Coordinates of C-alpha atoms and ligand atoms in Angstrom, one line a residue:
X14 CA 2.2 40.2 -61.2
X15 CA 4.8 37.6 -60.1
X16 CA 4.5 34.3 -61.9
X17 CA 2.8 31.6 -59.5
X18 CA 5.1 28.2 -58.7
X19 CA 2.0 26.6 -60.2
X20 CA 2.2 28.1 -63.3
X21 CA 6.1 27.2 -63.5
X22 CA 5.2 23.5 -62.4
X23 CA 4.2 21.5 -65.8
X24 CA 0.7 19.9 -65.2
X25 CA 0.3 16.3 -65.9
X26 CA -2.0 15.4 -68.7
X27 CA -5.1 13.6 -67.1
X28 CA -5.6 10.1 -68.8
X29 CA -9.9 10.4 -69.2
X30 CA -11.1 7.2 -67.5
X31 CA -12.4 5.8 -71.4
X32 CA -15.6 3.7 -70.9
X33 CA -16.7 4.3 -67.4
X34 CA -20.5 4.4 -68.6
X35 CA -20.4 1.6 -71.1
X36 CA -19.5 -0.3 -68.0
X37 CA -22.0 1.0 -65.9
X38 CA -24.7 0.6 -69.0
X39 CA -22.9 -3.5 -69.5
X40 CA -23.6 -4.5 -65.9
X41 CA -27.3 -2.5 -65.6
X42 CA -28.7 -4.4 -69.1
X43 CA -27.5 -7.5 -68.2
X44 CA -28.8 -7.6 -64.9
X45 CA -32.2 -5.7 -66.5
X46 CA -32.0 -8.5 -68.7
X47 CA -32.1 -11.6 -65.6
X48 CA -34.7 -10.0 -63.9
X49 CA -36.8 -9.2 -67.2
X50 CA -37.0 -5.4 -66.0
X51 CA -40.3 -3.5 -67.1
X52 CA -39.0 -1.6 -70.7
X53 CA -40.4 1.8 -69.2
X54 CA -38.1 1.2 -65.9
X55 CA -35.7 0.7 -68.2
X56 CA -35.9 3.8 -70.0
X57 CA -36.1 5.9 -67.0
X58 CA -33.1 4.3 -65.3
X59 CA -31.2 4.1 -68.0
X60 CA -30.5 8.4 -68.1
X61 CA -29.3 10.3 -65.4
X62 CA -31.9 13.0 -63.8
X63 CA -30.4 16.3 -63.6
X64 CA -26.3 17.1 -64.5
X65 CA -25.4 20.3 -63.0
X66 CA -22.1 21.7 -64.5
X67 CA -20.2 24.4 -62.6
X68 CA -17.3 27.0 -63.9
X69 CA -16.0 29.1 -61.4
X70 CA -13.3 31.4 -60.3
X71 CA -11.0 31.3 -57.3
X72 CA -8.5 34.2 -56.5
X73 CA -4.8 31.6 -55.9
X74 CA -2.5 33.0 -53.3
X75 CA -0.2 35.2 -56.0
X76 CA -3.6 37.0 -56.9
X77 CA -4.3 35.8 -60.0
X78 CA -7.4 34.2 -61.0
X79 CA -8.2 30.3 -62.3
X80 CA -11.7 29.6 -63.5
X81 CA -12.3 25.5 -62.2
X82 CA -15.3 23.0 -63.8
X83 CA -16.9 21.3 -61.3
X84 CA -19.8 18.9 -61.9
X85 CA -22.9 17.0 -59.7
X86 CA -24.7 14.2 -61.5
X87 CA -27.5 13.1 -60.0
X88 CA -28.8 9.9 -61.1
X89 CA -32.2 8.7 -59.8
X90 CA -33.5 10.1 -56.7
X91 CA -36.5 7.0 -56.6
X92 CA -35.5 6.1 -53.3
X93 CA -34.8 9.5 -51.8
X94 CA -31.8 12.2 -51.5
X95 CA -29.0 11.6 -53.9
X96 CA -26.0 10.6 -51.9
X97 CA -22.5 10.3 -53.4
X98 CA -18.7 11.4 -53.2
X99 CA -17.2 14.0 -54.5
X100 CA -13.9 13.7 -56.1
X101 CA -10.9 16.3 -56.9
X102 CA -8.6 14.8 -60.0
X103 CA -8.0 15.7 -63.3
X104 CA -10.0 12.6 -64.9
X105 CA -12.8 13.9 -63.3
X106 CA -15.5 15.0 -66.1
X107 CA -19.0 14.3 -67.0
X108 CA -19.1 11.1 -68.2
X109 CA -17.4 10.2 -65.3
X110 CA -19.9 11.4 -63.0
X111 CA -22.5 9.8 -64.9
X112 CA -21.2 6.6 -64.0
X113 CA -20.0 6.9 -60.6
X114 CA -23.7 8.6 -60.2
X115 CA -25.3 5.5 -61.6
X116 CA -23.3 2.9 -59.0
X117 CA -24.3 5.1 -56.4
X118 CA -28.1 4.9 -57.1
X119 CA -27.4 0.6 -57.3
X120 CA -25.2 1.1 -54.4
X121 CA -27.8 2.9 -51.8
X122 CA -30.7 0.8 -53.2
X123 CA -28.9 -2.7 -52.6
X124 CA -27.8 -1.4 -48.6
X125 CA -31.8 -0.6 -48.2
X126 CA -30.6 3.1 -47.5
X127 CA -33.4 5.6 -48.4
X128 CA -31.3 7.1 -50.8
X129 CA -30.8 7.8 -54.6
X130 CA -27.4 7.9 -56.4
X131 CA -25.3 10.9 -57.0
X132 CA -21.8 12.0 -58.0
X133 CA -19.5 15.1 -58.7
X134 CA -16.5 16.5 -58.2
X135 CA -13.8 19.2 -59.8
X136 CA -11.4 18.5 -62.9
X137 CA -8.5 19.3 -61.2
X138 CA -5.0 17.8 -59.4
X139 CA -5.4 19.1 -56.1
X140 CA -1.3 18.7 -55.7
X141 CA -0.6 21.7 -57.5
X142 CA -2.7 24.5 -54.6
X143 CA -2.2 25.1 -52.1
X144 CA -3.8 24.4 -48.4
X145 CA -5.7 27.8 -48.2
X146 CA -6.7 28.1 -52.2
X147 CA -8.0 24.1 -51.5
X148 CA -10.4 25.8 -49.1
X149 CA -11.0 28.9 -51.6
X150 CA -11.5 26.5 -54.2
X151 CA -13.8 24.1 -52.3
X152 CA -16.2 26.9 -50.8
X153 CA -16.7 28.6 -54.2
X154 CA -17.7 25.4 -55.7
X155 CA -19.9 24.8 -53.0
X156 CA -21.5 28.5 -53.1
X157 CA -22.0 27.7 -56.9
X158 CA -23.9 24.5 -56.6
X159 CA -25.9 26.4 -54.6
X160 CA -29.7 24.8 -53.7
X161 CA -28.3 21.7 -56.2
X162 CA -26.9 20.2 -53.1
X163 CA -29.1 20.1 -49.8
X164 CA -29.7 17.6 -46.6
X165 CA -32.8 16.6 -47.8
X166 CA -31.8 16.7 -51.5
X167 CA -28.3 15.9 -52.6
X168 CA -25.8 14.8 -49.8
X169 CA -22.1 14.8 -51.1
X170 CA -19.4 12.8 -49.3
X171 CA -16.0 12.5 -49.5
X172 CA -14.1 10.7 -52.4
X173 CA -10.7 10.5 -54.0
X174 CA -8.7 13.0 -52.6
X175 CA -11.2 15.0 -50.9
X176 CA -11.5 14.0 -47.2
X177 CA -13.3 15.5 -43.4
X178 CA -11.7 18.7 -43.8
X179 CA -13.4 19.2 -47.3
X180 CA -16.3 18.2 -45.7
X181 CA -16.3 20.7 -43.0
X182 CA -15.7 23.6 -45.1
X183 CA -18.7 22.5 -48.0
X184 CA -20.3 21.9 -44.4
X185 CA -19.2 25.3 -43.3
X186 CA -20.3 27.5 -46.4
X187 CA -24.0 25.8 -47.2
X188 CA -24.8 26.8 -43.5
X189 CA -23.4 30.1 -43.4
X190 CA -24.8 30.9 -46.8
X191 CA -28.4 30.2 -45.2
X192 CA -31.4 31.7 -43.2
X193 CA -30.1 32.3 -39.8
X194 CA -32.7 30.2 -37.9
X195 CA -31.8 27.2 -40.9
X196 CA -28.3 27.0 -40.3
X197 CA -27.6 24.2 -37.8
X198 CA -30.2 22.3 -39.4
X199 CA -28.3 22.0 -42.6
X200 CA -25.5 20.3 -41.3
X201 CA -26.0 17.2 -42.8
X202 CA -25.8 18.6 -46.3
X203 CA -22.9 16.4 -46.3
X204 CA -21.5 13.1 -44.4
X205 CA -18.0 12.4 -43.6
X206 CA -17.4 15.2 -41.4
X207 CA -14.7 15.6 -38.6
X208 CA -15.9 14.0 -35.5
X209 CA -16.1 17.8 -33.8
X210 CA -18.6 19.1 -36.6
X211 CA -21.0 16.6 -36.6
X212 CA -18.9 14.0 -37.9
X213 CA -19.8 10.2 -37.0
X214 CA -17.0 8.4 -35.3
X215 CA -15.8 5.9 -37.4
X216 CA -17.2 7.0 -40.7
X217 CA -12.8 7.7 -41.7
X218 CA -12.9 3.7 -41.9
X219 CA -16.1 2.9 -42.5
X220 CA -15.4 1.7 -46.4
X221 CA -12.1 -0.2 -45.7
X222 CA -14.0 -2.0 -42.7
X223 CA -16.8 -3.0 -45.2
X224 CA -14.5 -3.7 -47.6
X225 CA -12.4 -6.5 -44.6
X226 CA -15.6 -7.5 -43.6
X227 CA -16.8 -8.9 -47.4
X228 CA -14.2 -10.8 -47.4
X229 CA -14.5 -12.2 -44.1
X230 CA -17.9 -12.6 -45.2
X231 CA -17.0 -14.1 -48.3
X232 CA -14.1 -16.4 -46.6
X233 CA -16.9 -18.2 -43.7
X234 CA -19.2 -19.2 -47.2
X235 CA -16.1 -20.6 -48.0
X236 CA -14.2 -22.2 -45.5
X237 CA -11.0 -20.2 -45.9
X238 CA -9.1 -18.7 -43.2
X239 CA -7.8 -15.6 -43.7
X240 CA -4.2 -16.1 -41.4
X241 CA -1.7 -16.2 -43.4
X242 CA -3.3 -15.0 -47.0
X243 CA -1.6 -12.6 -48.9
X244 CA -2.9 -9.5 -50.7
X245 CA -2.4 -6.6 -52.7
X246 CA -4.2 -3.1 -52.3
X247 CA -4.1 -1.1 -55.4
X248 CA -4.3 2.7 -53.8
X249 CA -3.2 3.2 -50.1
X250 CA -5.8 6.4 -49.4
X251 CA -8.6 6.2 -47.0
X252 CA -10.5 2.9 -48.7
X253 CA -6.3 0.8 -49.0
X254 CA -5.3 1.9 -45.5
X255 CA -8.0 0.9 -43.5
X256 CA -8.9 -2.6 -45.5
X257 CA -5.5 -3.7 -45.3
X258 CA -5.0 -2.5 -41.6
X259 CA -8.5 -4.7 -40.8
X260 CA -7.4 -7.7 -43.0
X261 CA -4.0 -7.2 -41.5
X262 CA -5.1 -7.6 -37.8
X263 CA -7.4 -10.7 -38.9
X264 CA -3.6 -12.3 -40.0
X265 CA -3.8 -11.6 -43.5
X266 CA -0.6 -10.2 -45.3
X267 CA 0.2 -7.2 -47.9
X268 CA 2.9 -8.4 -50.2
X269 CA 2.1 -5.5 -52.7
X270 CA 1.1 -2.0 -52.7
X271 CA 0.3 0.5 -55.5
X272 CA 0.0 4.3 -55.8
X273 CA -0.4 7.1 -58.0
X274 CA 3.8 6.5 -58.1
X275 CA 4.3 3.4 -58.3
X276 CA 4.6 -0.2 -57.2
X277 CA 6.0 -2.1 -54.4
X278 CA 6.1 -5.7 -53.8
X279 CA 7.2 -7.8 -50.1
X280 CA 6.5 -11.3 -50.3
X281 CA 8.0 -12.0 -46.7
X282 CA 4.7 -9.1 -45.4
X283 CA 4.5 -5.5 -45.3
X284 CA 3.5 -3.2 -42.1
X285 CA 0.6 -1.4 -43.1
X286 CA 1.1 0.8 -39.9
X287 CA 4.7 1.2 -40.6
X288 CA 3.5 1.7 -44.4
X289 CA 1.0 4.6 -43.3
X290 CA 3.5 6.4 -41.6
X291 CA 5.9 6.1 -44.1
X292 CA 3.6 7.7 -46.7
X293 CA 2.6 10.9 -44.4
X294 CA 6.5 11.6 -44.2
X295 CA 6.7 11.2 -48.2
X296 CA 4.0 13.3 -49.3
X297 CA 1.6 10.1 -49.5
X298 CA 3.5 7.8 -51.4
X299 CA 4.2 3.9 -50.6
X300 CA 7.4 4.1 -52.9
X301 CA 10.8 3.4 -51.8
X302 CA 9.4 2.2 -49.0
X303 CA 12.5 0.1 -47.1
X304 CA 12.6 -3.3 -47.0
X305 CA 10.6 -3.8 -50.6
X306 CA 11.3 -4.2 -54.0
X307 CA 9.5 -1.6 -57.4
X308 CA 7.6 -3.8 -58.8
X309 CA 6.7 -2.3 -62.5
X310 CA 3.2 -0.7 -63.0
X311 CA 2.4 -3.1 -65.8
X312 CA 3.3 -6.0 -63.3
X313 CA 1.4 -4.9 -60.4
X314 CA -1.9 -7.2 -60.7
X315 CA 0.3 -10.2 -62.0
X316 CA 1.6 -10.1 -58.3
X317 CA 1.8 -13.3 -56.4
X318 CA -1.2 -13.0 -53.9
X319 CA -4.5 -14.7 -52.8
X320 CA -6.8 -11.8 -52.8
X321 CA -6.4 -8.1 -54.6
X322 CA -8.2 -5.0 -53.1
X323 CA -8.4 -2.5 -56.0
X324 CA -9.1 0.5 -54.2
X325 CA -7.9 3.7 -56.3
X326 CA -9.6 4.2 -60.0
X327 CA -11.8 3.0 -62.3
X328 CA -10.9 0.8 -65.1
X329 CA -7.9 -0.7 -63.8
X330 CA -8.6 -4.3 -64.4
X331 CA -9.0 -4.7 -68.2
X332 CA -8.6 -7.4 -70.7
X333 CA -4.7 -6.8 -70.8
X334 CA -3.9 -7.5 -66.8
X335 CA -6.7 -10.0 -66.1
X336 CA -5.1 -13.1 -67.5
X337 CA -2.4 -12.2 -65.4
X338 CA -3.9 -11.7 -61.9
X339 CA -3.0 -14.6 -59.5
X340 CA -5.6 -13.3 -56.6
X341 CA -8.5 -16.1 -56.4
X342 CA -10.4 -13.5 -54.8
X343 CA -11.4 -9.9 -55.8
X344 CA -12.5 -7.4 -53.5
X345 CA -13.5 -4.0 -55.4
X346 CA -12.9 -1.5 -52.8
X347 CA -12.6 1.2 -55.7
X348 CA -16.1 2.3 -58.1
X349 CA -15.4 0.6 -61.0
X350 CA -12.2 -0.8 -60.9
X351 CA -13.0 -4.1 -63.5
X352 CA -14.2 -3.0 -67.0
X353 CA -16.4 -5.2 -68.6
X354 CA -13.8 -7.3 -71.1
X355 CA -11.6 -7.6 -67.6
X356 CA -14.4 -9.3 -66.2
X357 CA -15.2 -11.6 -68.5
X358 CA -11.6 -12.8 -68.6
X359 CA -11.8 -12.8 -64.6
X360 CA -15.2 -15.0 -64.8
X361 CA -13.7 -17.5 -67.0
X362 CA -10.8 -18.1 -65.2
X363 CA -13.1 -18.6 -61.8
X364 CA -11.7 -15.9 -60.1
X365 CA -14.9 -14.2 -57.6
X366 CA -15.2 -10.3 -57.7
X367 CA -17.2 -9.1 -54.5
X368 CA -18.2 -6.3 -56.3
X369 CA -17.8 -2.2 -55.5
X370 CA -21.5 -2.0 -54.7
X371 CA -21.6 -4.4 -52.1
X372 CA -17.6 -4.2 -51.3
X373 CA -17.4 -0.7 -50.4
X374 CA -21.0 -0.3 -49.6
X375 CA -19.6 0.6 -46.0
X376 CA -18.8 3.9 -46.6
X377 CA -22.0 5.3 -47.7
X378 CA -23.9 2.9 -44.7
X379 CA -21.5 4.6 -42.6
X380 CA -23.0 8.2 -44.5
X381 CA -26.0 6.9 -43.5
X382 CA -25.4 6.4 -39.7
X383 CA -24.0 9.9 -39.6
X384 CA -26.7 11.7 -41.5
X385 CA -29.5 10.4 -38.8
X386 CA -27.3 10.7 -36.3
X387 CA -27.1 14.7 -37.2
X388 CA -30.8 14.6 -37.8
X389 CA -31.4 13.2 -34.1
X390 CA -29.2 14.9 -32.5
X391 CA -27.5 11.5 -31.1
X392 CA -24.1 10.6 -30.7
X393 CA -22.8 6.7 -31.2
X394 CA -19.4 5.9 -30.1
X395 CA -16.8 3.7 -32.3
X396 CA -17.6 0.5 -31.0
X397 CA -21.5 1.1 -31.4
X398 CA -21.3 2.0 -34.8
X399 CA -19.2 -0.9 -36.0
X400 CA -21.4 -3.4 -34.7
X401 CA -24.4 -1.6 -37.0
X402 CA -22.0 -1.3 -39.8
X403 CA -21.1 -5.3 -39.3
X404 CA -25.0 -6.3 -39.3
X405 CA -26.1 -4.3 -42.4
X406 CA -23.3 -5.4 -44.7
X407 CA -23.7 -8.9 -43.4
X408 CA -27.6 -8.4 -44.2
X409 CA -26.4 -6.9 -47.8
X410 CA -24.1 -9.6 -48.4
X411 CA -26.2 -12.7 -47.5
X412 CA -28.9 -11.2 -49.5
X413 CA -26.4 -11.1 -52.1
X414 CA -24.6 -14.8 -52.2
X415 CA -27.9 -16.2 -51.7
X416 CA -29.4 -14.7 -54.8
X417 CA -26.0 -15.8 -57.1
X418 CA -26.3 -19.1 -56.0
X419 CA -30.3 -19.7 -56.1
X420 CA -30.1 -17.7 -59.7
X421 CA -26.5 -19.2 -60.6
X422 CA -24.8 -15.3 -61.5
X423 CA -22.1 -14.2 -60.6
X424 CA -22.0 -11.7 -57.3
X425 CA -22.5 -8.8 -59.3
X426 CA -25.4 -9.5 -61.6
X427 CA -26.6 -10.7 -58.3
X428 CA -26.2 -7.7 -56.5
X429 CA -27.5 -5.5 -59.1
X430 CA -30.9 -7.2 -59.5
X431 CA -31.6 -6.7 -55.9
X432 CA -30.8 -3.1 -56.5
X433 CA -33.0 -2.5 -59.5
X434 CA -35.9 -4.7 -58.2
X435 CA -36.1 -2.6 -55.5
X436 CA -36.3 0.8 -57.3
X437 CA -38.7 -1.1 -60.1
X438 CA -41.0 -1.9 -57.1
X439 CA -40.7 2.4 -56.2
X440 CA -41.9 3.1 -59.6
X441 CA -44.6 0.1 -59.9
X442 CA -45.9 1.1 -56.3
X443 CA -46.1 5.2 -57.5
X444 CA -46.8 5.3 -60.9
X445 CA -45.3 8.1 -63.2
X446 CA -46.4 11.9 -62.8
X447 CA -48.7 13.4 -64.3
Ligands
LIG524 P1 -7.9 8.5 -51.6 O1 -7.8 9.8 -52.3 O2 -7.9 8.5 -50.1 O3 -6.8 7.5 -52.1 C1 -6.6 7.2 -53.5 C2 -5.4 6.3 -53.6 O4 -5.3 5.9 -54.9 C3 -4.1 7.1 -53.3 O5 -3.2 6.2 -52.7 C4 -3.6 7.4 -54.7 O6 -2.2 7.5 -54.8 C5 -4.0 6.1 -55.5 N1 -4.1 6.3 -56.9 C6 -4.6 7.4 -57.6 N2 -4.4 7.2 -58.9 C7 -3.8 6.0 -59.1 C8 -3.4 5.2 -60.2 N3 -3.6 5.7 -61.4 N4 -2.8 4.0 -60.0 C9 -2.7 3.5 -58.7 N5 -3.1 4.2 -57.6 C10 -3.6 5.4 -57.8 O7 -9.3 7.9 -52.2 P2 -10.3 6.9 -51.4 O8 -11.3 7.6 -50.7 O9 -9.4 5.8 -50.8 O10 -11.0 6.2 -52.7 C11 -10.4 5.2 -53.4 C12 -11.5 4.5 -54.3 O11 -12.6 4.0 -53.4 C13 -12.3 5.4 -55.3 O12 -12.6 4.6 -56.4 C14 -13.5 5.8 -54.5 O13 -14.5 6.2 -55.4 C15 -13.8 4.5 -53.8 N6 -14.7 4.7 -52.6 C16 -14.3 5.6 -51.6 C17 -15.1 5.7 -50.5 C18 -14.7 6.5 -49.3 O14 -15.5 6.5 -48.3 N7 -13.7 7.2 -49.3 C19 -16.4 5.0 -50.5 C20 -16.7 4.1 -51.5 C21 -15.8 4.0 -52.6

């Protein structure tokens, strides 16, 4: 059999995002600690529920065969259906999914949603396939999931580099591989669908709109204005695009960018429409983009700015590049982007984190919208669904800045005791079966 271009390509050696749970574990005992959390709450939220690991094969485009991992962690389900993103990259594994499952479950409960915390994804760099063996690749792992994943029971949604179209072919196969008279009523097995398959209009910028509004948010507490500040966006996918396109039209200005690439730096303003474009004509990347210098990866934080949107991985902030950051203002579009040490430093020096569970909350609010939409059978337009999106984060972030300044924390202790009080209250209200 002829050789595959794949298998001629060398593949990059995934760098495991170290630490992910301790970070998760950091920020849960120390708010479990403020709010004096009942020991048997503690125990219970303090393991995932169920971790459901996947191998499966896929015939590639040459014929041959590749066996993928795929994984779904779901975390606590107190509040209802797991909800959470699934994510294709090659750091993906299970203690990653642990940990993104655990911010999910502090994530849904701090929006109100009725909704527990999930996470999952495949091991893989989805640059090396091709369109169709994407598709082949993202239907058999939704075939072997199986009854893990279901509208009332687990509701994936689009992460890094997975997006609508992934969602409409998961969408696709769970209803086809279902009782006839059920199919159409399992469309909602996942959010973040094209706008023609059930999709909700505006759920494509529904995080980086959140993520804008936060800081607009966080900017009226403070009597800043936000013409003329600069920022930097750390990933320019769906989450960097659409933040800095919001922050950009409130006057704001990008003077940095970083990618899976590389860095670029403008201090006189970049065009984050002329940016986007740029990237779809280069294969998604910001670099070389005219009119801008490289900037060094190492450098990238230590960028002169006023606020910096890390919206690509976890772990990028970290005791070596925190002392270095000039931002006054964090705004963690990314799940997980700070590491504990990195915070501290952060802290210290004053600098405010809005953190990912409120920051990018707006993407799985905007999940939300488009899961009751489906169950409904109603249809909101653009405009309608901003406005909701604008009311429940400003309810989430009030809720939020009130607490750190009553209890004198820091937003995200804050933000997480709201979350776990309201899940304590779940379990004190039920009781544990038997
Ligand atoms: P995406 O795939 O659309 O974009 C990811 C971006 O990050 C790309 O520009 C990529 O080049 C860049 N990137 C990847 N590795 C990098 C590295 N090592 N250094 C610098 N840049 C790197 O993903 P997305 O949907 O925008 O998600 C970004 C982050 O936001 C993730 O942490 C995700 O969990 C989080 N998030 C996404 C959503 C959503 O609705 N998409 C919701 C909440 C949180």
């Amino acid at each position: 059999m002829e050789n595959s271009k794949k298998e001629l390509k060398v593949k990059k050696k995934a760098v495991p995002l170290k630490g992910m749970m301790d970070n998760v574990m950091e920020q849960f005992n120390s708010a479990a600690d403020h709010i004096n959390l009942h020991p048997n709450i503690r125990k219970i939220l303090s393991i995932t529920n169920n971790e459901i690991l996947v191998n499966f094969p896929v015939k590639m485009d040459n014929g041959n065969v590749e066996v993928f991992t795929g994984y779904r962690v779901q975390h606590n389900g107190a509040l209802g259906p797991y909800k959470g993103g699934l994510r294709y990259h090659p750091t993906v594994d299970l203690d990653a999914a642990r940990a993104l499952a655990m911010w999910m479950t502090w994530k849904t409960s701090l929006a109100g949603l009725p909704y527990g915390g999930g996470k999952g994804g495949i091991k893989i760099d989805p640059s090396l396939y091709s369109q169709s063996e994407l598709e082949r690749i993202t239907r058999r792992f939704t075939y072997a999931l199986a009854d893990n994943i279901g509208p009332e029971h687990d509701i994936p949604a689009p992460d890094v580099n997975t997006n609508s179209q992934t969602m409409a072919w998961i969408a696709d196969t769970y209803m086809s591989t279902r009782p006839p008279a059920l199919r159409s009523a399992n469309q909602h097995v996942v959010t973040g669908k094209p706008d023609g398959s059930g999709g909700l209009e505006g759920r494509d910028r529904a995080t980086g709109f959140g993520v804008y509004l936060t800081i607009k948010f966080w900017a009226e507490r403070n009597d800043m204005d936000l013409s003329g500040k600069r920022f930097i966006v750390q990933g320019f996918g769906n989450v960097g695009y659409w933040a800095s396109l919001f922050l950009e039209q409130d006057g704001a200005k990008l003077v940095g960018v970083q990618d899976a690439q590389g860095s670029i730096e403008n201090q006189e303003g970049i065009d984050v429409e002329n940016l986007f474009s740029y990237t779809q004509k280069k294969g998604g990347t910001v670099m070389d983009f005219p009119k801008s210098q490289l900037v060094d990866k190492n450098d990238f934080f230590a960028i002169d700015c006023d606020i910096c949107i890390p919206a690509a991985l976890g772990n990028q902030i970290t005791k070596e590049n925190a002392p270095r950051i000039k931002a006054k203002l964090i705004a963690e579009g990314a799940n997980g982007p700070t590491n504990v040490e990195g915070e501290k430093i952060l802290l210290e020096r004053g600098i405010i984190i809005i953190p990912d569970i409120l920051c990018n909350s707006g993407g799985v609010i905007g999940s939300y919208f488009e899961w009751l939409q489906n169950r409904s059978g109603e249809i909101w337009h653009l405009e309608e669904v901003l406005e909701k999106l604008r009311k429940k984060l400003n309810g989430s972030f009030n809720r939020v800045y009130n607490y750190a300044q009553n209890e004198c924390v820091d937003l995200r202790t804050a933000a997480f005791c709201i979350a776990i009080q309201r899940i304590e209250k779940a379990y004190i209200q039920r009781g544990i079966f038997p």
